[in-house]
mmCIF file of C-alpha atoms in Angstrom:
data_model
loop_
_atom_site.group_PDB
_atom_site.id
_atom_site.type_symbol
_atom_site.label_atom_id
_atom_site.label_comp_id
_atom_site.label_asym_id
_atom_site.label_seq_id
_atom_site.Cartn_x
_atom_site.Cartn_y
_atom_site.Cartn_z
ATOM 1 C CA UNK A 1 58.856 87.251 54.026
ATOM 2 C CA UNK A 2 58.496 86.170 57.651
ATOM 3 C CA UNK A 3 61.713 84.141 57.412
ATOM 4 C CA UNK A 4 63.621 87.261 56.310
ATOM 5 C CA UNK A 5 62.319 89.319 59.261
ATOM 6 C CA UNK A 6 63.143 86.545 61.652
ATOM 7 C CA UNK A 7 66.636 86.211 60.272
ATOM 8 C CA UNK A 8 67.173 89.971 60.408
ATOM 9 C CA UNK A 9 65.901 90.095 63.995
ATOM 10 C CA UNK A 10 68.229 87.275 64.966
ATOM 11 C CA UNK A 11 71.172 89.098 63.397
ATOM 12 C CA UNK A 12 70.389 92.283 65.297
ATOM 13 C CA UNK A 13 69.968 90.323 68.522
ATOM 14 C CA UNK A 14 73.295 88.562 67.966
ATOM 15 C CA UNK A 15 75.079 91.887 67.409
ATOM 16 C CA UNK A 16 73.503 93.377 70.539
ATOM 17 C CA UNK A 17 74.564 90.346 72.599
ATOM 18 C CA UNK A 18 78.151 90.430 71.276
ATOM 19 C CA UNK A 19 78.488 94.170 71.927
ATOM 20 C CA UNK A 20 76.968 93.743 75.393
ATOM 21 C CA UNK A 21 79.394 90.947 76.270
ATOM 22 C CA UNK A 22 82.347 92.997 75.014
ATOM 23 C CA UNK A 23 81.308 95.972 77.151
ATOM 24 C CA UNK A 24 80.824 93.695 80.161
ATOM 25 C CA UNK A 25 84.332 92.268 79.726
ATOM 26 C CA UNK A 26 85.887 95.733 79.533
ATOM 27 C CA UNK A 27 83.993 96.828 82.646
ATOM 28 C CA UNK A 28 84.989 93.699 84.602
ATOM 29 C CA UNK A 29 88.646 94.032 83.548
ATOM 30 C CA UNK A 30 88.777 97.628 84.793
ATOM 31 C CA UNK A 31 87.237 96.742 88.150
ATOM 32 C CA UNK A 32 89.435 93.668 88.572
ATOM 33 C CA UNK A 33 92.566 95.734 87.858
ATOM 34 C CA UNK A 34 91.562 98.306 90.484
ATOM 35 C CA UNK A 35 90.941 95.524 93.001
ATOM 36 C CA UNK A 36 94.348 94.000 92.362
ATOM 37 C CA UNK A 37 96.031 97.370 92.889
ATOM 38 C CA UNK A 38 94.294 97.689 96.266
ATOM 39 C CA UNK A 39 95.337 94.180 97.276
ATOM 40 C CA UNK A 40 98.951 94.785 96.263
ATOM 41 C CA UNK A 41 99.030 97.987 98.286
ATOM 42 C CA UNK A 42 99.953 100.251 95.374
ATOM 43 C CA UNK A 43 98.363 103.177 97.193
ATOM 44 C CA UNK A 44 101.478 103.938 99.229
ATOM 45 C CA UNK A 45 105.231 103.513 99.111
ATOM 46 C CA UNK A 46 106.782 100.239 100.171
ATOM 47 C CA UNK A 47 108.550 100.414 103.506
ATOM 48 C CA UNK A 48 110.601 97.219 103.360
ATOM 49 C CA UNK A 49 112.659 95.608 100.647
ATOM 50 C CA UNK A 50 113.347 92.039 99.594
ATOM 51 C CA UNK A 51 116.979 90.884 99.776
ATOM 52 C CA UNK A 52 118.675 91.026 96.368
ATOM 53 C CA UNK A 53 119.851 87.415 96.524
ATOM 54 C CA UNK A 54 116.318 86.158 97.160
ATOM 55 C CA UNK A 55 117.256 84.834 100.590
ATOM 56 C CA UNK A 56 114.766 85.096 103.383
ATOM 57 C CA UNK A 57 115.129 84.878 107.144
ATOM 58 C CA UNK A 58 112.736 83.483 109.718
ATOM 59 C CA UNK A 59 111.818 85.637 112.694
ATOM 60 C CA UNK A 60 109.758 84.952 115.777
ATOM 61 C CA UNK A 61 106.999 87.390 116.582
ATOM 62 C CA UNK A 62 107.590 88.919 120.004
ATOM 63 C CA UNK A 63 104.207 90.642 120.021
ATOM 64 C CA UNK A 64 101.590 92.185 117.760
ATOM 65 C CA UNK A 65 101.688 95.971 118.121
ATOM 66 C CA UNK A 66 98.400 96.474 116.285
ATOM 67 C CA UNK A 67 96.557 94.629 113.533
ATOM 68 C CA UNK A 68 99.207 95.122 110.856
ATOM 69 C CA UNK A 69 102.427 95.796 112.799
ATOM 70 C CA UNK A 70 104.563 93.109 114.429
ATOM 71 C CA UNK A 71 107.494 93.357 116.840
ATOM 72 C CA UNK A 72 110.091 90.731 115.865
ATOM 73 C CA UNK A 73 112.750 89.016 117.952
ATOM 74 C CA UNK A 74 115.699 89.101 118.603
ATOM 75 C CA UNK A 75 116.350 92.817 118.006
ATOM 76 C CA UNK A 76 112.789 94.187 118.427
ATOM 77 C CA UNK A 77 112.435 95.112 114.748
ATOM 78 C CA UNK A 78 109.028 96.471 113.746
ATOM 79 C CA UNK A 79 107.534 94.883 110.646
ATOM 80 C CA UNK A 80 104.464 96.364 109.004
ATOM 81 C CA UNK A 81 102.325 94.126 106.796
ATOM 82 C CA UNK A 82 101.586 95.784 103.450
ATOM 83 C CA UNK A 83 98.118 95.448 101.954
ATOM 84 C CA UNK A 84 96.510 94.597 105.304
ATOM 85 C CA UNK A 85 93.853 97.086 106.393
ATOM 86 C CA UNK A 86 93.125 96.790 110.115
ATOM 87 C CA UNK A 87 92.079 99.190 112.855
ATOM 88 C CA UNK A 88 94.969 100.964 114.570
ATOM 89 C CA UNK A 89 94.314 99.664 118.088
ATOM 90 C CA UNK A 90 96.657 98.255 120.701
#
């Protein structure tokens, strides 16, 4: 009789562990997804665009306006870094 109770207890414990792990995975997936959205900067509209042909240009930074805005040479273009959260100080 004791073997039956032990086996039944082990089965219940196994089910509780499996359900607990499944709930933990769902919870972690939801929090990870929210973190990725914050890192990608999905909170606001994108200001710049990527060239359609995939080409990229190199620019020299003339100066840093604040923590996430750069002034680029040669034509003094302002570039704002998306997904970077810094204080707005000069």
